Coordinates of C-alpha atoms in Angstrom, one line a residue:
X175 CA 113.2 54.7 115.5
X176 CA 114.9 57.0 112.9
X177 CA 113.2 60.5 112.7
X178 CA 112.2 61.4 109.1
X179 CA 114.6 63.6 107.5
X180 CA 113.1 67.3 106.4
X181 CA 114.4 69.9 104.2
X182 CA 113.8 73.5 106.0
X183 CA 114.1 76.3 103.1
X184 CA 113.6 79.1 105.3
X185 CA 113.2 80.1 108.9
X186 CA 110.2 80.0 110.9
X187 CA 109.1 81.8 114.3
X188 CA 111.1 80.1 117.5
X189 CA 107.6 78.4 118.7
X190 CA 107.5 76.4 115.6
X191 CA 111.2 75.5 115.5
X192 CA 111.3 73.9 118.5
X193 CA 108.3 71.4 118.1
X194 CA 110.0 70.5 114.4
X195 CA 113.5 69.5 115.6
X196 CA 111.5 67.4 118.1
X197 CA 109.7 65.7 115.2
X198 CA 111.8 65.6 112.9
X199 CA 115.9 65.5 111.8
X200 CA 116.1 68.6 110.4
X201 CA 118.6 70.3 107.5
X202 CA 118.3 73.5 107.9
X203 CA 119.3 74.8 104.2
X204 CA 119.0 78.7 104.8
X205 CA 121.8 78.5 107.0
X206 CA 124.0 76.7 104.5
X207 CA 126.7 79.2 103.4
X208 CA 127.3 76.7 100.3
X209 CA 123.8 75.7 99.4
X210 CA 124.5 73.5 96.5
X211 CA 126.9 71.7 98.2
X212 CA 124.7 71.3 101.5
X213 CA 121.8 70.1 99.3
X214 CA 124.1 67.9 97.7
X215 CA 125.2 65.9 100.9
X216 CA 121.4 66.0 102.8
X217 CA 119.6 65.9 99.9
X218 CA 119.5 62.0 99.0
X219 CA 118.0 61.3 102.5
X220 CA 115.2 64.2 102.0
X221 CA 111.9 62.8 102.4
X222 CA 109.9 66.2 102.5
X223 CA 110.4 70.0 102.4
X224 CA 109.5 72.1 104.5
X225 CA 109.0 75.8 102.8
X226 CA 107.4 79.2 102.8
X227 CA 105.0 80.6 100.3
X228 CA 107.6 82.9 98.6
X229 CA 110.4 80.8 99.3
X230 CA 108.8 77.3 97.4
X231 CA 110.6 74.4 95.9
X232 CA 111.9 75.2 92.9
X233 CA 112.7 71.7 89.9
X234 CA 116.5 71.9 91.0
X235 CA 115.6 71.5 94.4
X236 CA 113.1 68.6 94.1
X237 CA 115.7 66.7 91.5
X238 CA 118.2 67.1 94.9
X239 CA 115.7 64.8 96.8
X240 CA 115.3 61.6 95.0
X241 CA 113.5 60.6 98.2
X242 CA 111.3 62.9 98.5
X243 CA 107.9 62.5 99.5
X244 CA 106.0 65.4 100.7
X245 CA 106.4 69.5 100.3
X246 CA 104.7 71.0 103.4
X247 CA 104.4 75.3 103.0
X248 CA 104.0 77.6 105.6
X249 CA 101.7 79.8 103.9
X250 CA 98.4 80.1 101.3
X251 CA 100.2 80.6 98.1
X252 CA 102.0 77.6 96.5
X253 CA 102.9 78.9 93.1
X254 CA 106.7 79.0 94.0
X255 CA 106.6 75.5 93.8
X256 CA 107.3 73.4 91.4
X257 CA 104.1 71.8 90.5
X258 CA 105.3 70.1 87.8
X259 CA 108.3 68.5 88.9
X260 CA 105.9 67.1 92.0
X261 CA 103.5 65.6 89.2
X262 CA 106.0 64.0 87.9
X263 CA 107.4 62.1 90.5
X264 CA 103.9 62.1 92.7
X265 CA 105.2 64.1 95.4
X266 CA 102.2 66.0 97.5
X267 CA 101.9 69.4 98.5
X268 CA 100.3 71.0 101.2
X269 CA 99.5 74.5 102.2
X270 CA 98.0 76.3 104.9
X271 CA 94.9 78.1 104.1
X272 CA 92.2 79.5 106.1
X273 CA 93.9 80.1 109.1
X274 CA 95.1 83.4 107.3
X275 CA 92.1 84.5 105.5
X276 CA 90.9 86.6 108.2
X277 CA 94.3 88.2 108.7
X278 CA 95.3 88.7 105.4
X279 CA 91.7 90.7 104.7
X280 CA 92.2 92.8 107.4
X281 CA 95.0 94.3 106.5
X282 CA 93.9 95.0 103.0
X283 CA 91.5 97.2 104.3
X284 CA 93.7 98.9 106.7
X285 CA 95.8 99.6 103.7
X286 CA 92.8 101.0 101.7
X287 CA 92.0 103.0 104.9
X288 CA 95.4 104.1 106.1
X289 CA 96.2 105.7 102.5
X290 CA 92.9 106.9 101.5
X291 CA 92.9 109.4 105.0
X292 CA 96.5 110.0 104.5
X293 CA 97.3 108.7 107.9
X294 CA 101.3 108.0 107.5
X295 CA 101.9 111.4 106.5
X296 CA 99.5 113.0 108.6
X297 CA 101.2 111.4 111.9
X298 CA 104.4 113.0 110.3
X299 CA 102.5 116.2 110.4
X300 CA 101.9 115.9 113.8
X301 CA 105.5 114.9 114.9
X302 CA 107.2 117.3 112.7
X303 CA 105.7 120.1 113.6
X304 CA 104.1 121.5 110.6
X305 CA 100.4 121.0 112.3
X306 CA 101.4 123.7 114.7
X307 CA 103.4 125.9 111.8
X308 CA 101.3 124.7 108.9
X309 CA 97.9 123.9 109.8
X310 CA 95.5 121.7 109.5
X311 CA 96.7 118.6 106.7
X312 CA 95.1 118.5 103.4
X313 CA 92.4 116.8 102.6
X314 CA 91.7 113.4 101.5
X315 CA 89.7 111.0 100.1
X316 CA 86.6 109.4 101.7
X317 CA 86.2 105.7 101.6
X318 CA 82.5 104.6 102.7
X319 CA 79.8 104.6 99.9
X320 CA 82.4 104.2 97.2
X321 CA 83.1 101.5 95.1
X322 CA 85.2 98.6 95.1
X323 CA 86.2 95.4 93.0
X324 CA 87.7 92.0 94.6
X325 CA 89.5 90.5 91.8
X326 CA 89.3 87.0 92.6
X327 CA 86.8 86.0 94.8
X328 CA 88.0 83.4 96.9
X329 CA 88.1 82.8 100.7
X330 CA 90.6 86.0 101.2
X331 CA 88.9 87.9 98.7
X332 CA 85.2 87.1 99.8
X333 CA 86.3 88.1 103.3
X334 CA 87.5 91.6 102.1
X335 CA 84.1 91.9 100.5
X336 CA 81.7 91.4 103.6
X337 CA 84.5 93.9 105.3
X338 CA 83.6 96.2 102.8
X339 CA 80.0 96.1 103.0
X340 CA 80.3 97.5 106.4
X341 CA 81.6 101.2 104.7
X342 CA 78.7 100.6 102.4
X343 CA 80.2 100.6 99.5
X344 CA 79.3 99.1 96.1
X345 CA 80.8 95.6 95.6
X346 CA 81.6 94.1 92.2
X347 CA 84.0 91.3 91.8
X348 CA 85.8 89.3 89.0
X349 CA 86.3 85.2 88.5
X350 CA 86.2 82.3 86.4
X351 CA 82.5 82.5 87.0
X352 CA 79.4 84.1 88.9
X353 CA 79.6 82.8 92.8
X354 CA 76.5 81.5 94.1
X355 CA 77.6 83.1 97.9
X356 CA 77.7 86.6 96.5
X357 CA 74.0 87.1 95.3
X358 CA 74.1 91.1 96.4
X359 CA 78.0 91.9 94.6
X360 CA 77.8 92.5 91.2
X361 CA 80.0 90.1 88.9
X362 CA 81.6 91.5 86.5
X363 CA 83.9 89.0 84.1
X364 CA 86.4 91.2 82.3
X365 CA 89.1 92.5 84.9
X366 CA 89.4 96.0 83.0
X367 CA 85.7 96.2 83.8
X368 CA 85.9 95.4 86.9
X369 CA 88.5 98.2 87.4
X370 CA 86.6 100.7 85.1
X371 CA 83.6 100.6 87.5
X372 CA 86.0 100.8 90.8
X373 CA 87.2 103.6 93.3
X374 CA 89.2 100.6 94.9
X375 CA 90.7 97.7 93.4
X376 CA 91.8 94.5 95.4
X377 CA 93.8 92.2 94.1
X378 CA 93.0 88.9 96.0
X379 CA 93.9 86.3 93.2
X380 CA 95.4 82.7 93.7
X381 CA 98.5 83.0 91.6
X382 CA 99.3 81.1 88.9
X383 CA 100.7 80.8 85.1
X384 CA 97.4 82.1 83.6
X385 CA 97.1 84.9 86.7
X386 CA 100.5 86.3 85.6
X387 CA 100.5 89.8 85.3
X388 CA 96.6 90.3 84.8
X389 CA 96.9 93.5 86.0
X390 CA 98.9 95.0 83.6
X391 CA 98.6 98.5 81.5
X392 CA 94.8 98.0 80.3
X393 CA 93.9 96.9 83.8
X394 CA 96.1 99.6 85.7
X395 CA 94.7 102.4 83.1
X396 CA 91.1 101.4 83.7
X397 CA 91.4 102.1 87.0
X398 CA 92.5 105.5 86.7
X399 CA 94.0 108.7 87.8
X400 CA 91.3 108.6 91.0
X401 CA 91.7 104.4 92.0
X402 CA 93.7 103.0 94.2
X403 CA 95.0 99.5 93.7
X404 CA 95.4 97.3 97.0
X405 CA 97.4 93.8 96.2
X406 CA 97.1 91.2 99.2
X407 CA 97.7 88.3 96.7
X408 CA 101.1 87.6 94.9
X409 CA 103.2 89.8 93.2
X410 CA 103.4 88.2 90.1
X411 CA 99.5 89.0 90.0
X412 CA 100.8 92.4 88.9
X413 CA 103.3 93.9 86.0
X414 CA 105.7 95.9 88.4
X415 CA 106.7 98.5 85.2
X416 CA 103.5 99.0 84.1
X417 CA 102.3 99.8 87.7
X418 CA 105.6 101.6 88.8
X419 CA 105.3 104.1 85.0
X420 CA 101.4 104.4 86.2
X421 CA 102.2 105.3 89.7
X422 CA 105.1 107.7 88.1
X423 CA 102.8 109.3 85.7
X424 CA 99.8 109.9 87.5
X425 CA 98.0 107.6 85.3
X426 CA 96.8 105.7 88.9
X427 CA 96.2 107.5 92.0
X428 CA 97.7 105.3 94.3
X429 CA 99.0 102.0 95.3
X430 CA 99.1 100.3 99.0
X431 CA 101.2 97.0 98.0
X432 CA 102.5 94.1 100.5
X433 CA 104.3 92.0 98.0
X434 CA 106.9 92.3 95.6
X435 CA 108.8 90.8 92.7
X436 CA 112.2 89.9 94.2
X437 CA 111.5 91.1 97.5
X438 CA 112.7 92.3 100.0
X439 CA 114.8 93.8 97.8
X440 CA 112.2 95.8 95.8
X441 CA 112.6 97.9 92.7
X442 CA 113.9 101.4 94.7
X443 CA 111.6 103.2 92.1
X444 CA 108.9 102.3 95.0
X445 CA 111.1 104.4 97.5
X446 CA 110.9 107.5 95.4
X447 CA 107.1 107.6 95.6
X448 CA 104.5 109.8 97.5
X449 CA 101.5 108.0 96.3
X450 CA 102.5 104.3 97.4
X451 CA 102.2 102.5 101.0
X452 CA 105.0 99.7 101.4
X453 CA 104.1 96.6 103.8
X454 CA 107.0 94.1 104.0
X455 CA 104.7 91.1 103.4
X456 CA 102.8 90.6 106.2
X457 CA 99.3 90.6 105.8
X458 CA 99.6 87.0 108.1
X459 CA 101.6 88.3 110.2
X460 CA 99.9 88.1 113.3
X461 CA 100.8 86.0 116.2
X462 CA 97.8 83.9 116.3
X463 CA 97.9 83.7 112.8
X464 CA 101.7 82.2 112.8
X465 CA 101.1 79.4 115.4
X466 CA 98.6 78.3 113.2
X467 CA 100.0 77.9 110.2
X468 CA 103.2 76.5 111.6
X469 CA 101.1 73.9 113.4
X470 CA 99.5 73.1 110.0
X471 CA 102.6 72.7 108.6
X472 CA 103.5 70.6 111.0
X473 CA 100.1 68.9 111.0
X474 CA 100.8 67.8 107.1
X475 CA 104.1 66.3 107.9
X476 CA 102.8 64.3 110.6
X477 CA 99.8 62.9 109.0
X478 CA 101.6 61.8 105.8
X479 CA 104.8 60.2 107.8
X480 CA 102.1 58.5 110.0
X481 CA 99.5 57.1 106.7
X482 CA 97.0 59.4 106.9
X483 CA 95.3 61.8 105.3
X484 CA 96.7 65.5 105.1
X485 CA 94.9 68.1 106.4
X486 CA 95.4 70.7 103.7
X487 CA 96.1 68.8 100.3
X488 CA 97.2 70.7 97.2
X489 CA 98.6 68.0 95.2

């Protein structure tokens, strides 16, 4: 029996390679030097993608499959696909949450710590010297007791929250509407609030069309000379120049970011900064983490190729 045929956009970890090509005949498009001519020749016999979050499945793409069934993505965030084009032709989409909520929530917070005590530049201090020549490293900021906002209360950014309470801090969040599982967090509707009233701001938001950019000038100013902005979502949560001028001007404190517009190739303006920590997208990256959101992906393809229901359904 003929294995189903899979679009791979990009690469994944060796222990979820190997179990794919077993499952599956698969084109493996990142490796194609010529990728309109690769998708040209494999992409008639396409009956699902297999993608990343950043990477997605853009209309061109899908229009290349005429058989295609299924878009399987390694990852929480979906908005790099299509969603559109999928309606359309009633192609389903899966993604793999919760197996990276805990993950993705830690890190946040080990951003929020690791810049509010200075720790990058205070390990410098040690290894350079300039603890022995200079003294002791200037002081910081303290973190427990203070306040912080979750914009977007979902299952990543409830997580952060009930991580936060542990510093006792004071929790306020923003949503569509008031969450029944957060009685003791203050809601608070309008984002520019939300950052008024905040020492720390996480950004924790699905993305999507009307997400664009929500944090933009008013948000950014709101928060203030003294905030700190943490994004754990998606980039296009955030306006880049707005934040980058803020960042440059003082107008924000600070900035601990793990995603970017274009990245890995970010804007170099970033690179120039002392009040910004720079994490190459990775809040998932753990290995436990990894295995199991290839498995899901892997889960999804199987269940749809075999008639039943998929695990993880976003369209």
């Amino acid at each position: 029996m003929n294995k189903p045929q899979i679009l791979q956009v990009g690469p994944y970890p060796e222990w979820d390679e190997e179990p794919l090509n077993v499952a599956f005949s698969v084109h493996r498009y990142f490796e194609a030097d010529d990728k309109a001519s690769f998708l040209a020749a494999v992409g008639p016999n396409v009956r699902a993608i297999a993608t990343r979050g950043e990477l997605g499945a853009n209309r061109a793409m899908i229009e290349a499959c005429p058989a295609l069934e299924l878009i399987s993505v390694y990852g929480v965030g979906f908005d790099a696909v299509d969603l559109a084009a999928c309606r359309e032709r009633g192609i389903r989409v899966t993604n793999t949450p919760d197996v990276l909520t805990n993950d993705v929530a830690d890190l946040g917070v080990a951003m929020m710590l690791c810049l509010s005590r200075g720790m990058i530049g205070a390990e410098s201090w040690v290894k350079d010297g300039s603890w022995a020549t200079k003294g002791l490293y200037p002081l910081k900021r303290r973190v427990w007791g203070r306040r912080a906002g979750v914009l977007g209360l979902g299952r990543i950014g409830y997580e952060v929250a009930k991580r936060l309470q542990g510093f006792d801090m004071q929790i306020a969040y923003s949503d569509v509407a008031p969450k029944d599982f957060a009685p003791n967090w203050e809601f608070v509707a309008d984002p520019v609030a939300l950052a008024a009233r905040s020492d720390f701001l996480f950004v924790t938001l699905a993305a999507s069309a009307a997400t664009r950019h929500i944090v933009g000038r008013e948000v950014i100013g709101a928060l203030g000379g003294e905030g700190m902005l943490i994004n754990i979502s998606r980039a296009s949560n955030i306006d880049e120049e707005a934040l980058l001028t803020a960042l440059e001007s003082g107008v924000l404190g600070c900035a601990a970011l793990d995603v970017f517009e274009g990245e890995p190739k970010l804007n170099p303006r970033f690179l120039a900064l002392d009040n910004v920590l720079l994490q190459p997208h990775h809040a998932s990256g753990t290995i436990e983490t990894r295995k199991a959101m290839g498995q899901l992906v892997r889960d999804n393809l199987t269940a749809h190729f075999s008639g039943r229901p998929l695990p993880t359904p976003v369209l």
